[in-house]
Short mmCIF file of N, CA and C in Angstrom, two decimals:
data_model
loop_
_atom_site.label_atom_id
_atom_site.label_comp_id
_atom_site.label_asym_id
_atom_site.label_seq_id
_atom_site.Cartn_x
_atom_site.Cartn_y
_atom_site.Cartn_z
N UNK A 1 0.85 -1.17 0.00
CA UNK A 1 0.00 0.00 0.00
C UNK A 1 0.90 1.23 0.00
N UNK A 2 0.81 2.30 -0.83
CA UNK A 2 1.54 3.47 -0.94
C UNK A 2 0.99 4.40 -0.40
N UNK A 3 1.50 5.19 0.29
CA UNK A 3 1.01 6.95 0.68
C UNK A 3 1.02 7.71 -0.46
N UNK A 4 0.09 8.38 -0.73
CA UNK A 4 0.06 9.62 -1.60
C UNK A 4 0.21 10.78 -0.70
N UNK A 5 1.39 11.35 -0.85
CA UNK A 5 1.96 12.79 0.40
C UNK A 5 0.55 13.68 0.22
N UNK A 6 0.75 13.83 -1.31
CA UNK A 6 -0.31 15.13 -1.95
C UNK A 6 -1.82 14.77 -1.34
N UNK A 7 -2.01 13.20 -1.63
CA UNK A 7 -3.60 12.63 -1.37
C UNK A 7 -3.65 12.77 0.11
N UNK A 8 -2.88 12.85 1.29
CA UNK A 8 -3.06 12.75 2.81
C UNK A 8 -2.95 14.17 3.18
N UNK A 9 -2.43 14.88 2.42
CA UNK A 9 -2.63 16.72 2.72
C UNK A 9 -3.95 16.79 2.58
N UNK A 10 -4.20 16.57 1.48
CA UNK A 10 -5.76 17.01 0.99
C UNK A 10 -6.92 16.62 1.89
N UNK A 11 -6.79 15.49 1.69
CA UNK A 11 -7.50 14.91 2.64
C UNK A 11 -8.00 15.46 4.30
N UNK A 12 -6.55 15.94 5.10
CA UNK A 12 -5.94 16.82 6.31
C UNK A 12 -6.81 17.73 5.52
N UNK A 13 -6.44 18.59 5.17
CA UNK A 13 -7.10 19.81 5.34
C UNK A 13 -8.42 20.07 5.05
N UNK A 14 -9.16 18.64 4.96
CA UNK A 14 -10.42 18.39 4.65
C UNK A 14 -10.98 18.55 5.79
N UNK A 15 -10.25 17.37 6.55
CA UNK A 15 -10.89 17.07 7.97
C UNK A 15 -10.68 18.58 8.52
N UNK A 16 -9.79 19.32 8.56
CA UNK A 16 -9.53 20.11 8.98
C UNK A 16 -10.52 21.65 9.03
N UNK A 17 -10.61 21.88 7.63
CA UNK A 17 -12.08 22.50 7.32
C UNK A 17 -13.38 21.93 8.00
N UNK A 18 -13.56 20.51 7.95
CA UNK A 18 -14.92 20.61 8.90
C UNK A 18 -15.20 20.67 10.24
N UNK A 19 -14.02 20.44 10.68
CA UNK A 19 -13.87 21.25 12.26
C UNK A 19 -14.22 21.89 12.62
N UNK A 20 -13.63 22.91 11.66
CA UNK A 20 -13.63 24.41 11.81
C UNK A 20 -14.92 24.99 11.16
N UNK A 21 -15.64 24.24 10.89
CA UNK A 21 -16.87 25.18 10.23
C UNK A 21 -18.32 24.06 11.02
N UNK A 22 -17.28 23.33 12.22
CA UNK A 22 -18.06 22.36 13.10
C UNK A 22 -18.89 21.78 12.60
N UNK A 23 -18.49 20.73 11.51
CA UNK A 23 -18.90 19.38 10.91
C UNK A 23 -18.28 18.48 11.89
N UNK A 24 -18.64 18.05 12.70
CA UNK A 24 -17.50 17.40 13.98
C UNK A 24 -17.35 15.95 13.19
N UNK A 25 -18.57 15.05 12.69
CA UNK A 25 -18.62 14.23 12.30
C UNK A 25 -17.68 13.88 10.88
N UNK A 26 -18.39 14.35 10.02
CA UNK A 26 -17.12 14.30 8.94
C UNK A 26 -15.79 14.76 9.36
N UNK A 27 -15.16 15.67 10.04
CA UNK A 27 -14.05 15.78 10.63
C UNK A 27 -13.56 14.48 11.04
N UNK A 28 -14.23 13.50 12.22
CA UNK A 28 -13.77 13.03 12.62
C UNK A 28 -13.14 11.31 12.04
N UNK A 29 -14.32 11.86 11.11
CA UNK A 29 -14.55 10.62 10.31
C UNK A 29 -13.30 10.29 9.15
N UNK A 30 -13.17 11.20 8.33
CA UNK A 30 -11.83 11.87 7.48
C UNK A 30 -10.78 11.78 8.50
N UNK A 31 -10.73 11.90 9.67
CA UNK A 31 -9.20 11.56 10.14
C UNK A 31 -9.01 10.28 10.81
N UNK A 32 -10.34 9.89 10.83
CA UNK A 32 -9.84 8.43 11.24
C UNK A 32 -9.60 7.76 10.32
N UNK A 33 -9.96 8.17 8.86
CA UNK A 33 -9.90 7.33 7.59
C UNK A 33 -8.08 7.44 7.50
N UNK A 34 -7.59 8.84 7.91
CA UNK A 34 -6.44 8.95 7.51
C UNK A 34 -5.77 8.36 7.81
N UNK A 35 -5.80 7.84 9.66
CA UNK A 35 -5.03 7.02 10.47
C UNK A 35 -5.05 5.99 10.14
N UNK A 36 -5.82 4.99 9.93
CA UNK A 36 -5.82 4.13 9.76
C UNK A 36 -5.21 3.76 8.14
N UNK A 37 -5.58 4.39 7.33
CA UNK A 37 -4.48 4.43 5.85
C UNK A 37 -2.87 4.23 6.61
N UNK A 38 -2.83 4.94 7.37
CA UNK A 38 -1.29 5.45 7.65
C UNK A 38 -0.54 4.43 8.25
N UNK A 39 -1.54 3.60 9.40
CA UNK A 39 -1.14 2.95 10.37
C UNK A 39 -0.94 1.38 9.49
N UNK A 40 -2.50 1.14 8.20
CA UNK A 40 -2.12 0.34 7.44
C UNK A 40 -0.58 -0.01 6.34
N UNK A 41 -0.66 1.41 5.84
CA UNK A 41 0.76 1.33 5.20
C UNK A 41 2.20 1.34 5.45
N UNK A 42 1.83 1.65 7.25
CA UNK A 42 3.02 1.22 8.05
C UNK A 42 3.35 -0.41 8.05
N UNK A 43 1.77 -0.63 8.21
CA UNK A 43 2.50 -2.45 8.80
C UNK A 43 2.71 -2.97 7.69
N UNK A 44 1.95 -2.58 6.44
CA UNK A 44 2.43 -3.18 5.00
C UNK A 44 3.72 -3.33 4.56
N UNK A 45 4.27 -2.12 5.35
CA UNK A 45 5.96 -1.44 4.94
C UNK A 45 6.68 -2.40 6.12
N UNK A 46 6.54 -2.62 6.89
CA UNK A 46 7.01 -3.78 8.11
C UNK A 46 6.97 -4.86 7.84
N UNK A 47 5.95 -5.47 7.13
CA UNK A 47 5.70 -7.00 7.01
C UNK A 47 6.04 -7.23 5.71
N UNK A 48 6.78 -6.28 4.13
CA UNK A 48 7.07 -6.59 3.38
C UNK A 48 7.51 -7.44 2.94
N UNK A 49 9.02 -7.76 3.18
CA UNK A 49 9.90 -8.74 3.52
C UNK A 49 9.00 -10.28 3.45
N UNK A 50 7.62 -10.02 4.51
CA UNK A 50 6.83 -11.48 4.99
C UNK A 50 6.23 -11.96 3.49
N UNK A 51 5.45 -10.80 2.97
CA UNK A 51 4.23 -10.92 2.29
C UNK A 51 4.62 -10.78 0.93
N UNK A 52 5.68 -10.10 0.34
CA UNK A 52 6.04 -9.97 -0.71
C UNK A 52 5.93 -11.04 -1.84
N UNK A 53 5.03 -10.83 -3.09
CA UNK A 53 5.01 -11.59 -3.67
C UNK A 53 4.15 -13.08 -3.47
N UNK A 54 3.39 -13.14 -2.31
CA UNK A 54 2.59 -13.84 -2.03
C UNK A 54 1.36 -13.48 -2.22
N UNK A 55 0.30 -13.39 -3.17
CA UNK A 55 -0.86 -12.65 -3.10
C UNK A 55 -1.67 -13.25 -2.13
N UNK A 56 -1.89 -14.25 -1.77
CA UNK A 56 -2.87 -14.70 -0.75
C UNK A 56 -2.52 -14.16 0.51
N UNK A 57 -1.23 -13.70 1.39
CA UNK A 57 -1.04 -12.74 2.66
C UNK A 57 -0.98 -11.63 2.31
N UNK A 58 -0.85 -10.65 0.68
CA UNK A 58 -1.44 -9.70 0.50
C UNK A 58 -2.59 -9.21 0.80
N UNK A 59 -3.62 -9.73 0.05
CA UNK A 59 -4.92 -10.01 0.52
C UNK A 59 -5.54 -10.19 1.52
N UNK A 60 -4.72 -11.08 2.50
CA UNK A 60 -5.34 -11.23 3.87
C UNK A 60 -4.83 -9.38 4.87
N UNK A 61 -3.58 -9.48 4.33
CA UNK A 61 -3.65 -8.14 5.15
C UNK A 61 -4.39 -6.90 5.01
N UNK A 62 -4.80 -7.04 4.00
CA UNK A 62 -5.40 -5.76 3.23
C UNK A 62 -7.45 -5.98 4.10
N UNK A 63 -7.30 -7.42 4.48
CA UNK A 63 -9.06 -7.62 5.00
C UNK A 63 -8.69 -7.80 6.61
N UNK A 64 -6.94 -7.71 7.01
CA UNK A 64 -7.34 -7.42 8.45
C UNK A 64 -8.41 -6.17 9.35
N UNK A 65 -8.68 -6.48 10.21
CA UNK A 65 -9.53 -5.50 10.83
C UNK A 65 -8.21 -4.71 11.46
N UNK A 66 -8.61 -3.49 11.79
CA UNK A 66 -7.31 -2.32 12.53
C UNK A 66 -6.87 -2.80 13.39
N UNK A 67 -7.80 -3.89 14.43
CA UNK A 67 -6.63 -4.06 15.57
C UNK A 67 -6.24 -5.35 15.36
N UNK A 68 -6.50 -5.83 14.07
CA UNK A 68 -5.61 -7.31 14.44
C UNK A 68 -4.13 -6.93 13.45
N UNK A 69 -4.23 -5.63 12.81
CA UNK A 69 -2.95 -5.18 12.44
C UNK A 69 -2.11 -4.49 13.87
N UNK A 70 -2.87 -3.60 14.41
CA UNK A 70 -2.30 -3.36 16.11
C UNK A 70 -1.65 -4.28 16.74
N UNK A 71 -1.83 -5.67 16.92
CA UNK A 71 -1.95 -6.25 17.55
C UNK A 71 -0.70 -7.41 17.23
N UNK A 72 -0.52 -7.20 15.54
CA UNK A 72 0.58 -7.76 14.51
C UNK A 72 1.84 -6.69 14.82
N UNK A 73 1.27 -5.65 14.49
CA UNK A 73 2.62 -4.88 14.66
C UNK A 73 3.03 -4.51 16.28
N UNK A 74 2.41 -4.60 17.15
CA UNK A 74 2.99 -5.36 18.53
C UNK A 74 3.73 -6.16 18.43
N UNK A 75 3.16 -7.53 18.18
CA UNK A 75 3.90 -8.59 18.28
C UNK A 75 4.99 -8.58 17.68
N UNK A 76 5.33 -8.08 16.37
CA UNK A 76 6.72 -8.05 15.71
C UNK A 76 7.26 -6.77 16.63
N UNK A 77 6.85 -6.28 17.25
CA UNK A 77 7.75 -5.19 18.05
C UNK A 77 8.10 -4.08 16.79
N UNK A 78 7.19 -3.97 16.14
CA UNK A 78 7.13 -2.69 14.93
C UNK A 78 6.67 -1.48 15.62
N UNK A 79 5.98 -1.71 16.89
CA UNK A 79 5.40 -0.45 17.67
C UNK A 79 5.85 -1.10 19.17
N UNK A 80 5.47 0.12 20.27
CA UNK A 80 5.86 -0.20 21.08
C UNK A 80 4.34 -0.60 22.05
N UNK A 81 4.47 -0.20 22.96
CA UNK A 81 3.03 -0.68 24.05
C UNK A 81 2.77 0.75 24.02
N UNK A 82 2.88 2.13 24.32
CA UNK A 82 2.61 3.16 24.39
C UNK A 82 1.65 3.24 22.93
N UNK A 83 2.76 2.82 22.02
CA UNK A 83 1.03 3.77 20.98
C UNK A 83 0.32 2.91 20.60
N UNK A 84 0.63 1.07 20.69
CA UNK A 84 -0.35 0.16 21.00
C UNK A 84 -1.38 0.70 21.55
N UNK A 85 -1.26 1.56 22.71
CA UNK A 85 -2.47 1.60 23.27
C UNK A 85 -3.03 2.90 22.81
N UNK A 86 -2.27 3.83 22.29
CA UNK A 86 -2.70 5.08 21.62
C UNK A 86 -4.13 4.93 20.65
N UNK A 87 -3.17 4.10 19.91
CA UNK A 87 -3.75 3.61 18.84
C UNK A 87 -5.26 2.62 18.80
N UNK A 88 -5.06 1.89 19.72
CA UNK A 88 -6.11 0.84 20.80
C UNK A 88 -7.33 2.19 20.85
N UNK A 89 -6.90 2.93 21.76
CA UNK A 89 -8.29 3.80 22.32
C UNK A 89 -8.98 4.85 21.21
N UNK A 90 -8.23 5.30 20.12
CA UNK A 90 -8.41 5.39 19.28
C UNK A 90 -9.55 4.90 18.41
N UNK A 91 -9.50 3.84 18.44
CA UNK A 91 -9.87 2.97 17.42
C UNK A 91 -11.28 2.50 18.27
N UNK A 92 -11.33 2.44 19.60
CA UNK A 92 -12.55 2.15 20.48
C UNK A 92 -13.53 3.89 20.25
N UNK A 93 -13.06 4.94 20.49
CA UNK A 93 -13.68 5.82 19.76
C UNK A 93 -14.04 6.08 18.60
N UNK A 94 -13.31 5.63 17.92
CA UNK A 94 -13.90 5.51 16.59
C UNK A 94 -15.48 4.44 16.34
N UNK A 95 -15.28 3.29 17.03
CA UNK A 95 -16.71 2.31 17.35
C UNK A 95 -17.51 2.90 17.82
N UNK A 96 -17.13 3.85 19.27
CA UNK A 96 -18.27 4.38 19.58
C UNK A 96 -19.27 5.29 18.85
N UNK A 97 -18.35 6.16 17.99
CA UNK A 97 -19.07 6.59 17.30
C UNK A 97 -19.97 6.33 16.15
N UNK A 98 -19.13 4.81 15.64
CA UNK A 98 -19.92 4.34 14.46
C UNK A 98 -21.44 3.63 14.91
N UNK A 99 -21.09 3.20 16.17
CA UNK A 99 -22.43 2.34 16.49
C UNK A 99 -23.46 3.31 17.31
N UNK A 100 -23.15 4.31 17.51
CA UNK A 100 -23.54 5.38 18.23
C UNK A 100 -24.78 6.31 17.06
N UNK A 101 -24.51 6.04 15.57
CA UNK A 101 -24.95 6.54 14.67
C UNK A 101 -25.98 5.09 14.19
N UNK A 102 -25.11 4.41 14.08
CA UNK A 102 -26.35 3.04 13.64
C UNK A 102 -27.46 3.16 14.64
N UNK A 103 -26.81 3.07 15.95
CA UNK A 103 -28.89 2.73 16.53
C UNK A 103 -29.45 4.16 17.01
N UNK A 104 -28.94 5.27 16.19
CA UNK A 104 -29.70 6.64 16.26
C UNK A 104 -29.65 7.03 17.60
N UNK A 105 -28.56 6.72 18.67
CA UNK A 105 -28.09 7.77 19.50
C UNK A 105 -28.05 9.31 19.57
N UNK A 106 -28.21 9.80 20.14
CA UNK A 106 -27.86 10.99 20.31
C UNK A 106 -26.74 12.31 19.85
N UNK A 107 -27.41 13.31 19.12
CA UNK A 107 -25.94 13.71 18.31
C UNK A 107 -25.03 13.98 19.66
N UNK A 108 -23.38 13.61 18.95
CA UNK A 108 -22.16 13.31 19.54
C UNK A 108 -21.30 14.41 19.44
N UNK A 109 -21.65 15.67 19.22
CA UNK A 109 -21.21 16.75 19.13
C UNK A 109 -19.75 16.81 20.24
N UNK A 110 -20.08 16.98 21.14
CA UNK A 110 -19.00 17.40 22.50
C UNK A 110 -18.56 16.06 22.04
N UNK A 111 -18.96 15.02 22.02
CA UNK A 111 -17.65 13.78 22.19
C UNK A 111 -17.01 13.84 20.97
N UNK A 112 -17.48 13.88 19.47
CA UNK A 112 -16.64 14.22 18.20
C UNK A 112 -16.00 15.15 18.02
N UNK A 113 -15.98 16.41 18.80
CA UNK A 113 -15.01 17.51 19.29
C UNK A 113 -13.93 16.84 20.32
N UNK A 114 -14.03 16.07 21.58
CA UNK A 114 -13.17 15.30 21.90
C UNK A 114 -12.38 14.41 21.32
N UNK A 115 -13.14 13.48 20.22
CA UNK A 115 -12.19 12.48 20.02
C UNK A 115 -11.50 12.60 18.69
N UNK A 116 -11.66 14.52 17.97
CA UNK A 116 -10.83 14.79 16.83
C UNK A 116 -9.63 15.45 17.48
N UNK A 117 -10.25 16.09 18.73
CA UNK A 117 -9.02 16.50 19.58
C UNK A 117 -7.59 15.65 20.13
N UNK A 118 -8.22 14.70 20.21
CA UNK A 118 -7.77 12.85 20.84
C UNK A 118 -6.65 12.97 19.52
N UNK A 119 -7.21 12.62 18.14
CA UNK A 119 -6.80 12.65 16.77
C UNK A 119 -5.70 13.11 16.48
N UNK A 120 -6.26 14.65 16.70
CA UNK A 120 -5.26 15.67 16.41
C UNK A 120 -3.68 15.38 17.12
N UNK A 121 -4.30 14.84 18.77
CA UNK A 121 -2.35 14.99 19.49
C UNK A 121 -2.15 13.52 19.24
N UNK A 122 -2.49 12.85 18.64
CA UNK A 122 -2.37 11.52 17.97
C UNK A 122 -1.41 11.60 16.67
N UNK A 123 -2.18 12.25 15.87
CA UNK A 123 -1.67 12.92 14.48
C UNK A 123 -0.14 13.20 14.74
N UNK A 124 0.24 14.03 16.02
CA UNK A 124 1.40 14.97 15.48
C UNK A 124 2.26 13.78 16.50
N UNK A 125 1.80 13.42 17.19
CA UNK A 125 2.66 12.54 17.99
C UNK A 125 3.06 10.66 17.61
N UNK A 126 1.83 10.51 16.37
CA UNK A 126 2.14 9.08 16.31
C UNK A 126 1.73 9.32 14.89
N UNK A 127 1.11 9.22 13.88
CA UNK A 127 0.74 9.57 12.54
C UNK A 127 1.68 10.08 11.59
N UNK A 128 2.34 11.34 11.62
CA UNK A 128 3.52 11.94 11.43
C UNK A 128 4.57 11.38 11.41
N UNK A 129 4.80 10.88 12.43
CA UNK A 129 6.27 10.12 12.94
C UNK A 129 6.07 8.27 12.08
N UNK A 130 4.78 8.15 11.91
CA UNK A 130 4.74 6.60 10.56
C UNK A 130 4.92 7.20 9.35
N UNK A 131 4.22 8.27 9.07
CA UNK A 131 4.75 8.30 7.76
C UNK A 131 5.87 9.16 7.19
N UNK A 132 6.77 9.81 8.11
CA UNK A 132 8.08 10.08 8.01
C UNK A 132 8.97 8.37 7.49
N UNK A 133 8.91 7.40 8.32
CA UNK A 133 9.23 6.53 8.18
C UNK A 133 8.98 5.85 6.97
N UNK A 134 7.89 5.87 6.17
CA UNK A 134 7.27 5.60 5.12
C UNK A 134 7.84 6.74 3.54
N UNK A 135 7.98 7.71 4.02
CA UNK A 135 8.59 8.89 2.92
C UNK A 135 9.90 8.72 3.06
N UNK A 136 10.79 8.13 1.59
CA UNK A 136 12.15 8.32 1.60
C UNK A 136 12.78 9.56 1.69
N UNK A 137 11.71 10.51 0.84
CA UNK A 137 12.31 11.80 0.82
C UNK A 137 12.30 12.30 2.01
N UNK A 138 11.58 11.99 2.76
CA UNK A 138 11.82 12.80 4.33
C UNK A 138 12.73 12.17 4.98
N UNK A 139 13.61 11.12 5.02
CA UNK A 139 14.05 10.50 5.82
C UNK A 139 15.57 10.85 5.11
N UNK A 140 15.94 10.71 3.83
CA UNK A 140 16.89 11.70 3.23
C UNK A 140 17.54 13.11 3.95
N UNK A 141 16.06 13.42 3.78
CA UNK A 141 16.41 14.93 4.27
C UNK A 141 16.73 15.22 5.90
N UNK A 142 15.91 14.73 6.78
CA UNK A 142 16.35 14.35 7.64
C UNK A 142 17.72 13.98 8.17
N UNK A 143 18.15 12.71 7.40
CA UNK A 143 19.60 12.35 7.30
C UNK A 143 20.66 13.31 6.90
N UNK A 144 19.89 14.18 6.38
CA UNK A 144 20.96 15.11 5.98
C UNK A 144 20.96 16.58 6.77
N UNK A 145 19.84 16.65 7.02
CA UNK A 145 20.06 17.60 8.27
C UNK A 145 21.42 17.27 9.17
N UNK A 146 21.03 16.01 10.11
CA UNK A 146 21.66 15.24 10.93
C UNK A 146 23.15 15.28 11.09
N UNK A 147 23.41 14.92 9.55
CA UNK A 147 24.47 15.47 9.35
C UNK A 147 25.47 16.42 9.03
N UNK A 148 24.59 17.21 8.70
CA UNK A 148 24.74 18.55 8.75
C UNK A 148 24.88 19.18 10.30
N UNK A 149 24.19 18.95 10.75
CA UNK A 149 24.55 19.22 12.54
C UNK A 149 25.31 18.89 13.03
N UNK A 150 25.38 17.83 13.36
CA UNK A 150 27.01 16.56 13.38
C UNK A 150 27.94 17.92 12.85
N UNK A 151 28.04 17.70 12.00
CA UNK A 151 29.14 18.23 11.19
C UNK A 151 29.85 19.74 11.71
N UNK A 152 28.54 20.51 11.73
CA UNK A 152 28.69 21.82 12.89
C UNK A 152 29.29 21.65 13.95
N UNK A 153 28.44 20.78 14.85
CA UNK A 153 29.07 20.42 16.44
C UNK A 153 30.72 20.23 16.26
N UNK A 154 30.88 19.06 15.63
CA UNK A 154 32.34 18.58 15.36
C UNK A 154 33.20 19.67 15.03
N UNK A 155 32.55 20.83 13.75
CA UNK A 155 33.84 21.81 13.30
C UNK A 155 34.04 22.83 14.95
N UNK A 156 32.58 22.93 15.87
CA UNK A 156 32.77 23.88 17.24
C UNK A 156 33.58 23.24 17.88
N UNK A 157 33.72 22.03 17.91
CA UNK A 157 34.68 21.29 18.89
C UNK A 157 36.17 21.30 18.09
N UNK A 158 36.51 21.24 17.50
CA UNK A 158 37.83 21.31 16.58
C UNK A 158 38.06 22.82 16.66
N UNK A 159 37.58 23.71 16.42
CA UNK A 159 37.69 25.40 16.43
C UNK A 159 38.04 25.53 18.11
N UNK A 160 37.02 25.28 18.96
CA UNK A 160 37.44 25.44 20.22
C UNK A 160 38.34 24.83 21.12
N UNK A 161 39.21 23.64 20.51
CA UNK A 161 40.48 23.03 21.35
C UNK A 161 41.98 23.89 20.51
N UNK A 162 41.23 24.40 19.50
CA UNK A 162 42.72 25.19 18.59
C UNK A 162 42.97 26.53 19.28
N UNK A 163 44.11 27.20 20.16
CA UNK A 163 44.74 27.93 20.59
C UNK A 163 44.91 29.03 19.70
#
């Protein structure tokens, strides 16, 4: 499964617009679509190596449910227990809301303002940081920052032992 950089902006600033013009629902809905794209094309990008070229564990991964990919990329230690569970409660808000709409509950206003909020420090703290990992070009650049810093530090330390 590939990321489209351009297709997950768009998308972001979709969810993002209905926030803000308090569509809470489609907001919330559009970013859970995103996460879960993200979180999918992480474990796709993890389990490559497994599945490659096998279409029948292609396929099966592509009809896992979200947490039995959670629960995969645990076990290979592709994630840790922290956003296991990030990701976990996440994904239980997301149910609530879907079944919350099937048997004509009550609009979810204050809680779909909570759980895009949930999203949002999700987004920048666990979302971001998969698909950095997933973008060569960011991880390039990155690398080259890195070294570029490195490189600074080292010339301050060489400048400052010279007399």
């Amino acid at each position: 499964m590939k990321v489209s950089k351009e297709k997950y902006l768009e998308i972001l600033e979709k969810a993002e617009r209905a926030y803000s013009d308090k569509r809470y629902l489609e907001a919330f809905l559009l970013q859970s679509c995103l996460i879960e794209g993200i979180v999918r094309a992480y474990a796709a990008s993890k389990l490559y190596m497994r599945i490659s070229g096998d279409k029948g564990l292609e396929e099966k991964l592509n009809r896992w449910q979200f947490t039995n990919i959670l629960d995969a990329l645990l076990f290979s230690e592709k994630i840790d227990t922290a956003l296991y569970e990030k990701l976990k409660e996440y994904n239980k808000q997301r149910n609530v809301v879907v079944h919350a709409l099937l048997s004509g509950g009550p609009e979810l206003n204050d809680e779909l303002k909570a759980f895009y909020e949930f999203g949002r420090e999700m987004k920048g703290l666990i979302v971001d940081d998969i698909q950095k990992q997933l973008d060569p070009e960011y991880r390039t650049d990155e690398i080259r920052r890195k070294l570029a810093d490195l490189s600074r530090e080292l010339n301050s330390y060489a400048e400052g032992t010279r007399s």
